[in-house]
Coordinates of C-alpha atoms in Angstrom, one line a residue:
X26 CA -37.4 12.4 -3.1
X27 CA -35.6 12.1 -6.4
X28 CA -31.9 12.8 -7.0
X29 CA -32.6 16.1 -8.6
X30 CA -34.5 17.3 -5.5
X31 CA -31.7 16.6 -3.0
X32 CA -29.9 19.5 -1.3
X33 CA -26.0 19.5 -1.1
X34 CA -26.3 18.5 2.6
X35 CA -28.6 15.6 1.7
X36 CA -26.1 14.6 -1.0
X37 CA -23.3 14.5 1.6
X38 CA -25.3 12.1 3.8
X39 CA -26.2 9.9 0.9
X40 CA -22.6 9.7 -0.3
X41 CA -21.5 8.4 3.1
X42 CA -23.7 5.3 2.6
X43 CA -21.4 2.9 0.6
X44 CA -24.3 0.9 -0.9
X45 CA -25.6 4.1 -2.6
X46 CA -22.3 5.5 -3.8
X47 CA -22.3 4.4 -7.4
X48 CA -26.0 4.6 -8.0
X49 CA -26.3 8.1 -6.5
X50 CA -23.3 9.3 -8.3
X51 CA -24.8 8.2 -11.7
X52 CA -28.0 9.9 -10.7
X53 CA -26.2 13.1 -10.0
X54 CA -24.5 13.1 -13.4
X55 CA -27.9 12.7 -15.0
X56 CA -29.2 15.6 -13.0
X57 CA -26.4 17.8 -14.0
X58 CA -26.9 17.1 -17.7
X59 CA -30.7 17.6 -17.5
X60 CA -30.4 21.4 -18.0
X61 CA -27.4 22.0 -20.2
X62 CA -28.4 25.5 -21.2
X63 CA -27.9 26.7 -17.7
X64 CA -24.3 25.4 -17.4
X65 CA -21.0 26.1 -19.2
X66 CA -19.4 23.4 -21.4
X67 CA -16.6 22.9 -18.9
X68 CA -19.0 22.6 -16.0
X69 CA -20.9 20.0 -17.9
X70 CA -17.8 18.1 -18.9
X71 CA -16.3 18.0 -15.4
X72 CA -13.2 15.8 -15.4
X73 CA -13.9 15.1 -19.1
X74 CA -12.9 18.6 -20.1
X75 CA -10.1 19.0 -22.7
X76 CA -6.9 19.7 -21.0
X77 CA -4.7 22.6 -21.9
X78 CA -1.2 21.1 -22.6
X79 CA 0.6 24.4 -23.4
X80 CA 1.9 24.9 -19.9
X81 CA 3.4 21.4 -19.7
X82 CA 4.9 21.6 -23.2
X83 CA 6.4 25.0 -22.5
X84 CA 8.6 23.5 -19.9
X85 CA 11.4 20.9 -20.1
X86 CA 9.5 17.6 -20.6
X87 CA 11.6 14.9 -18.9
X88 CA 11.2 11.2 -18.6
X89 CA 9.3 10.1 -15.5
X90 CA 11.6 8.4 -13.0
X91 CA 11.0 6.9 -9.5
X92 CA 12.2 9.1 -6.6
X93 CA 11.0 7.4 -3.4
X94 CA 12.5 4.4 -1.5
X95 CA 16.0 4.7 -3.0
X96 CA 18.6 2.0 -3.3
X97 CA 22.2 2.7 -2.2
X98 CA 23.1 3.4 -5.8
X99 CA 20.5 6.3 -5.9
X100 CA 17.9 4.5 -8.1
X101 CA 14.4 4.6 -6.5
X102 CA 11.4 2.2 -6.6
X103 CA 8.3 4.4 -6.1
X104 CA 7.0 7.2 -8.3
X105 CA 6.0 10.5 -6.7
X106 CA 2.4 11.6 -7.4
X107 CA 1.4 8.2 -8.6
X108 CA -0.3 5.1 -7.2
X109 CA 2.3 2.4 -6.3
X110 CA 2.0 -1.0 -4.6
X111 CA 3.6 -3.6 -2.4
X112 CA 2.2 -7.1 -2.1
X113 CA 3.3 -10.1 -0.2
X114 CA 2.1 -12.9 2.1
X115 CA 1.2 -12.0 5.6
X116 CA 4.1 -11.3 8.0
X117 CA 6.7 -10.9 5.3
X118 CA 7.6 -7.2 5.9
X119 CA 5.7 -5.1 3.4
X120 CA 4.5 -2.7 6.0
X121 CA 8.0 -2.3 7.3
X122 CA 9.1 -1.5 3.7
X123 CA 6.4 1.2 3.4
X124 CA 7.6 2.6 6.8
X125 CA 11.1 2.7 5.3
X126 CA 9.7 4.9 2.5
X127 CA 8.0 7.0 5.1
X128 CA 11.3 7.5 7.1
X129 CA 13.0 8.5 3.9
X130 CA 10.3 11.0 3.1
X131 CA 10.4 12.5 6.6
X132 CA 14.2 12.7 6.5
X133 CA 13.7 15.1 3.6
X134 CA 11.1 17.1 5.5
X135 CA 8.1 15.6 3.7
X136 CA 4.8 14.5 5.3
X137 CA 3.3 11.1 5.6
X138 CA -0.3 10.0 5.9
X139 CA -0.7 6.4 7.2
X140 CA -4.1 5.0 6.6
X141 CA -4.1 2.0 8.9
X142 CA -6.9 -0.5 8.6
X143 CA -4.9 -3.4 10.0
X144 CA -4.0 -2.3 13.6
X145 CA -6.2 -1.2 16.4
X146 CA -4.3 2.0 17.0
X147 CA -1.0 3.9 16.2
X148 CA 1.1 1.9 18.8
X149 CA 2.7 -0.5 16.2
X150 CA 3.6 2.3 13.7
X151 CA 5.1 4.5 16.3
X152 CA 7.1 1.7 17.9
X153 CA 8.6 0.8 14.5
X154 CA 9.4 4.4 13.6
X155 CA 11.2 4.9 16.9
X156 CA 13.1 1.7 16.4
X157 CA 14.1 2.9 13.0
X158 CA 15.7 6.0 14.6
X159 CA 13.0 8.6 13.9
X160 CA 12.9 11.2 16.7
X161 CA 9.5 11.5 18.5
X162 CA 9.3 15.2 17.6
X163 CA 9.7 14.3 13.9
X164 CA 6.9 11.7 14.1
X165 CA 4.6 14.1 15.9
X166 CA 5.2 16.8 13.2
X167 CA 5.4 14.9 10.0
X168 CA 3.6 11.5 10.5
X169 CA -0.2 11.8 10.2
X170 CA -2.0 8.7 11.4
X171 CA -5.6 7.7 10.3
X172 CA -7.4 4.6 11.8
X173 CA -10.8 4.6 10.2
X174 CA -13.7 2.2 11.1
X175 CA -16.2 3.8 8.7
X176 CA -16.5 3.3 5.0
X177 CA -14.6 5.6 2.6
X178 CA -16.8 7.9 0.5
X179 CA -16.3 10.7 -1.9
X180 CA -17.1 13.3 0.8
X181 CA -14.7 11.7 3.3
X182 CA -11.9 11.5 0.9
X183 CA -12.4 15.1 -0.2
X184 CA -12.3 16.1 3.5
X185 CA -9.1 14.1 4.0
X186 CA -7.6 15.8 0.9
X187 CA -8.5 19.2 2.5
X188 CA -7.0 18.1 5.8
X189 CA -3.7 17.2 4.1
X190 CA -3.6 20.3 1.9
X191 CA -1.4 22.4 4.3
X192 CA 1.3 19.7 4.1
X193 CA 1.8 19.8 0.3
X194 CA 2.3 16.5 -1.5
X195 CA 2.4 13.7 1.0
X196 CA 3.2 10.0 1.0
X197 CA -0.1 8.3 1.6
X198 CA 0.1 4.6 2.6
X199 CA -3.0 2.4 2.6
X200 CA -2.5 -0.6 4.9
X201 CA -4.1 -2.6 3.5
X202 CA -6.3 -2.8 0.4
X203 CA -8.2 -5.9 1.4
X204 CA -9.3 -4.4 4.7
X205 CA -10.2 -1.1 3.0
X206 CA -12.4 -2.9 0.5
X207 CA -14.0 -4.9 3.3
X208 CA -14.8 -1.8 5.3
X209 CA -16.8 -0.5 2.3
X210 CA -18.6 -3.8 1.9
X211 CA -16.8 -4.4 -1.5
X212 CA -15.1 -7.6 -2.8
X213 CA -11.5 -7.7 -4.1
X214 CA -12.5 -10.2 -6.8
X215 CA -15.2 -8.0 -8.3
X216 CA -13.9 -5.6 -11.1
X217 CA -16.6 -3.0 -10.5
X218 CA -16.2 -3.1 -6.7
X219 CA -12.4 -2.6 -7.0
X220 CA -12.8 0.1 -9.6
X221 CA -15.5 1.9 -7.4
X222 CA -13.2 1.9 -4.4
X223 CA -10.2 3.0 -6.4
X224 CA -12.1 6.1 -7.6
X225 CA -13.3 6.9 -4.1
X226 CA -9.9 6.7 -2.4
X227 CA -6.5 6.1 -4.1
X228 CA -7.3 7.8 -7.4
X229 CA -8.8 10.8 -5.5
X230 CA -5.6 11.1 -3.4
X231 CA -3.5 10.8 -6.6
X232 CA -5.5 13.6 -8.3
X233 CA -4.8 15.8 -5.4
X234 CA -1.0 15.4 -6.0
X235 CA -0.2 12.8 -3.4
X236 CA 2.0 9.8 -3.7
X237 CA 0.0 6.6 -2.9
X238 CA 1.4 3.3 -1.7
X239 CA -1.1 0.4 -1.5
X240 CA -0.2 -2.6 0.7
X241 CA -1.8 -5.8 -0.5
X242 CA -1.6 -9.6 -0.4
X243 CA -0.2 -11.9 -3.0
X244 CA -2.4 -14.1 -5.2
X245 CA -2.5 -17.9 -5.0
X246 CA -3.1 -18.2 -8.7
X247 CA -0.3 -20.0 -10.5
X248 CA -0.8 -18.1 -13.8
X249 CA -0.2 -14.6 -12.2
X250 CA 2.4 -15.1 -9.4
X251 CA 3.6 -11.5 -9.7
X252 CA 0.3 -9.8 -9.0
X253 CA -1.7 -9.1 -5.9
X254 CA -4.8 -11.2 -5.1
X255 CA -8.2 -10.4 -6.6
X256 CA -9.4 -8.5 -9.6
X257 CA -7.2 -7.4 -12.5
X258 CA -8.5 -3.9 -11.8
X259 CA -6.0 -3.8 -8.9
X260 CA -3.2 -4.0 -11.5
X261 CA -4.8 -1.4 -13.7
X262 CA -5.0 1.3 -10.9
X263 CA -1.2 1.2 -10.5
X264 CA 0.1 4.3 -12.3
X265 CA 3.6 4.1 -10.8
X266 CA 5.2 0.8 -9.9
X267 CA 4.1 -2.4 -8.1
X268 CA 6.4 -4.8 -6.2
X269 CA 6.2 -8.4 -5.1
X270 CA 7.9 -8.8 -1.7
X271 CA 9.4 -12.1 -0.8
X272 CA 11.5 -13.1 2.2
X273 CA 14.9 -14.5 1.1
X274 CA 16.1 -14.9 4.7
X275 CA 13.7 -14.7 7.7
X276 CA 14.2 -12.1 10.4
X277 CA 12.8 -11.1 13.7
X278 CA 13.4 -8.5 16.5
X279 CA 16.8 -10.0 17.3
X280 CA 18.0 -11.6 14.0
X281 CA 18.8 -10.0 10.7
X282 CA 17.3 -11.1 7.4
X283 CA 16.7 -10.2 3.8
X284 CA 13.8 -9.3 1.5
X285 CA 13.7 -9.6 -2.3
X286 CA 11.6 -7.1 -4.4
X287 CA 10.5 -8.2 -7.8
X288 CA 8.9 -5.7 -10.2
X289 CA 5.3 -6.7 -11.0
X290 CA 4.5 -3.5 -12.9
X291 CA 6.4 -0.3 -13.8
X292 CA 4.1 2.0 -15.7
X293 CA 7.0 4.1 -16.9
X294 CA 9.4 1.3 -17.9
X295 CA 12.4 2.1 -15.6
X296 CA 12.3 -1.3 -13.9
X297 CA 11.8 -4.5 -16.1
X298 CA 8.8 -6.5 -15.2
X299 CA 9.6 -9.8 -13.6
X300 CA 13.2 -8.8 -12.6
X301 CA 14.6 -8.3 -9.1
X302 CA 14.7 -4.6 -8.4
X303 CA 16.2 -4.6 -5.0
X304 CA 17.4 -6.6 -2.0
X305 CA 16.6 -5.2 1.4
X306 CA 18.7 -6.2 4.4
X307 CA 16.7 -5.9 7.6
X308 CA 19.0 -5.6 10.6
X309 CA 17.7 -5.1 14.2
X310 CA 21.0 -5.9 15.9
X311 CA 22.5 -2.4 16.0
X312 CA 21.5 0.8 17.8
X313 CA 18.3 0.9 15.7
X314 CA 16.4 -1.1 13.2
X315 CA 18.2 -0.6 9.8
X316 CA 16.8 -1.3 6.4
X317 CA 19.5 -1.3 3.7
X318 CA 18.1 -1.2 0.1
X319 CA 20.6 -2.6 -2.3
X320 CA 20.7 -2.9 -6.1
X321 CA 20.3 -6.5 -7.4
X322 CA 23.6 -8.3 -7.8
X323 CA 25.6 -5.6 -6.2
X324 CA 27.2 -5.2 -2.8
X325 CA 26.1 -2.4 -0.4
X326 CA 27.4 1.1 -0.4
X327 CA 30.1 0.2 2.1
X328 CA 31.2 -2.7 0.1
X329 CA 31.4 -0.5 -3.1
X330 CA 33.8 1.7 -1.1
X331 CA 36.0 -1.3 -0.3
X332 CA 35.3 -1.4 3.4
X333 CA 33.5 -4.8 3.5
X334 CA 35.8 -6.4 1.0
X335 CA 38.8 -5.6 3.2
X336 CA 37.0 -7.3 6.1
X337 CA 36.0 -10.5 4.4
X338 CA 39.0 -12.5 5.6
X339 CA 39.1 -11.0 9.2
X340 CA 35.4 -11.9 9.6
X341 CA 35.9 -15.4 8.2
X342 CA 39.0 -15.9 10.5
X343 CA 37.0 -15.0 13.6
X344 CA 34.2 -17.4 12.7
X345 CA 36.7 -20.2 11.8
X346 CA 38.5 -19.7 15.1
X347 CA 35.2 -20.5 17.0
X348 CA 35.4 -24.1 15.7
X349 CA 32.5 -26.4 14.8
X350 CA 30.1 -24.9 17.4
X351 CA 30.3 -21.6 15.5
X352 CA 30.4 -18.0 16.6
X353 CA 27.3 -16.9 18.6
X354 CA 25.9 -13.4 18.2
X355 CA 26.4 -10.7 15.6
X356 CA 27.4 -8.1 18.3
X357 CA 30.1 -10.5 19.6
X358 CA 31.3 -11.1 16.1
X359 CA 31.6 -7.3 15.5
X360 CA 33.6 -6.9 18.7
X361 CA 35.9 -9.7 17.8
X362 CA 36.6 -8.3 14.3
X363 CA 37.1 -4.7 15.7
X364 CA 39.6 -6.2 18.2
X365 CA 41.8 -7.6 15.4
X366 CA 41.2 -5.0 12.7
X367 CA 41.8 -1.3 13.6
X368 CA 39.2 1.1 12.4
X369 CA 36.7 -1.6 11.3
X370 CA 33.1 -0.2 11.3
X371 CA 30.0 -2.2 12.2
X372 CA 28.3 -1.5 8.9
X373 CA 31.3 -2.8 7.0
X374 CA 31.5 -5.9 9.2
X375 CA 27.7 -6.6 8.6
X376 CA 28.2 -6.2 4.9
X377 CA 31.1 -8.6 5.0
X378 CA 29.0 -11.2 6.9
X379 CA 26.2 -10.8 4.2
X380 CA 28.7 -11.3 1.4
X381 CA 30.2 -14.4 3.0
X382 CA 26.8 -15.9 3.5
X383 CA 25.8 -15.0 -0.1
X384 CA 28.9 -16.9 -1.3
X385 CA 28.1 -19.9 0.9
X386 CA 31.4 -19.5 2.7
X387 CA 29.7 -19.4 6.0
X388 CA 26.4 -20.8 7.4
X389 CA 24.1 -18.5 9.3
X390 CA 21.7 -20.0 11.8
X391 CA 19.1 -17.5 13.1
X392 CA 18.1 -19.8 15.9
X393 CA 14.8 -18.8 17.5
X394 CA 13.2 -16.1 19.6
X395 CA 15.6 -14.9 22.2
X396 CA 18.6 -16.8 20.8
X397 CA 21.6 -15.2 19.1
X398 CA 22.5 -15.8 15.4
X399 CA 25.2 -18.4 15.1
X400 CA 27.8 -18.2 12.3
X401 CA 29.7 -21.3 11.2
X402 CA 32.7 -21.7 8.8
X403 CA 32.1 -23.8 5.7
X404 CA 35.1 -23.2 3.5
X405 CA 38.0 -20.9 2.7
X406 CA 37.5 -17.7 0.7
X407 CA 39.1 -17.8 -2.7
X408 CA 40.3 -15.2 -5.1
X409 CA 37.5 -16.2 -7.5
X410 CA 35.0 -15.3 -4.7
X411 CA 36.5 -11.8 -4.4
X412 CA 36.4 -11.4 -8.2
X413 CA 32.7 -12.4 -8.2
X414 CA 32.0 -9.7 -5.6
X415 CA 33.8 -7.0 -7.5
X416 CA 32.5 -8.0 -10.9

């Protein structure tokens, strides 16, 4: 049987076989163009049709800006309706960052599609969302979990787009690109393989109006430290922004830490390539897991309001009083500062601790699993330190 003899149902079966995807798709295009007289120009052109720009030009054409995963100053990192990316070494926190974007989306009433090719089931994602303070009812209503063990295909992606249609434009996270390519029997170092997969899944989701975030791994190549591993086609498929995630301070379930996000690509020029776009403080020590996204070189929102600056010396005094052995436990430090400073808030105390650590005024020892963080006094706080913070 030739391509031109196949029925639509037979096409659907063929398209679900990854090894036939590209060859059969080319054959279908040849078949469609075999009898041009029976088809309109637009039908023959397909996605190559000339677009009518009048409707867009009739409106207020504005500069494209990122609107998802906002820093405390209101500037965001990801672009809605585009393909964005996060890449890092294993275990750094890139999935946690994508979940932070998911929480932000759900807090605004938006829907999230989590395409998980890393975990065996939804347990890890749900555990993290609950730890981040998302109510179970919200997760059940707005978080849509997919855990495929079959290759992606044009027909499956189209079915997924149809399934997501009732939810409007969703945040679609692919965790991770390497696993997704492997599931389709494709290699990340092959340009054609990456391009084929991109057109099957992320580009198809983007065309449907969804925001895509691709989670990937970093390259080991010294000449391209900013980019994910594999083919340069991975960089080309980013139509929004792509971020290198690095761990500035390690963290775990009991100890806070910090991530650095460096811009690898911004298709619309709002974030300079190669510059730090955000610092993310990860703090599991409060009532829930908190991710605070800060602008580079700036204190947090609480600091900007003056709360943390006012607590710098009370926090340092409490640590200094503990002596050479240091002050054990962030929760204990919070209690000690609140006892000597009326009205002090935990968020402001935490910001003050981060600022003192950033200035090398205190040393922070995260210890190990099951051990509290220990804070040790290094030197006095000077007026020049305060000026640097407020600058």
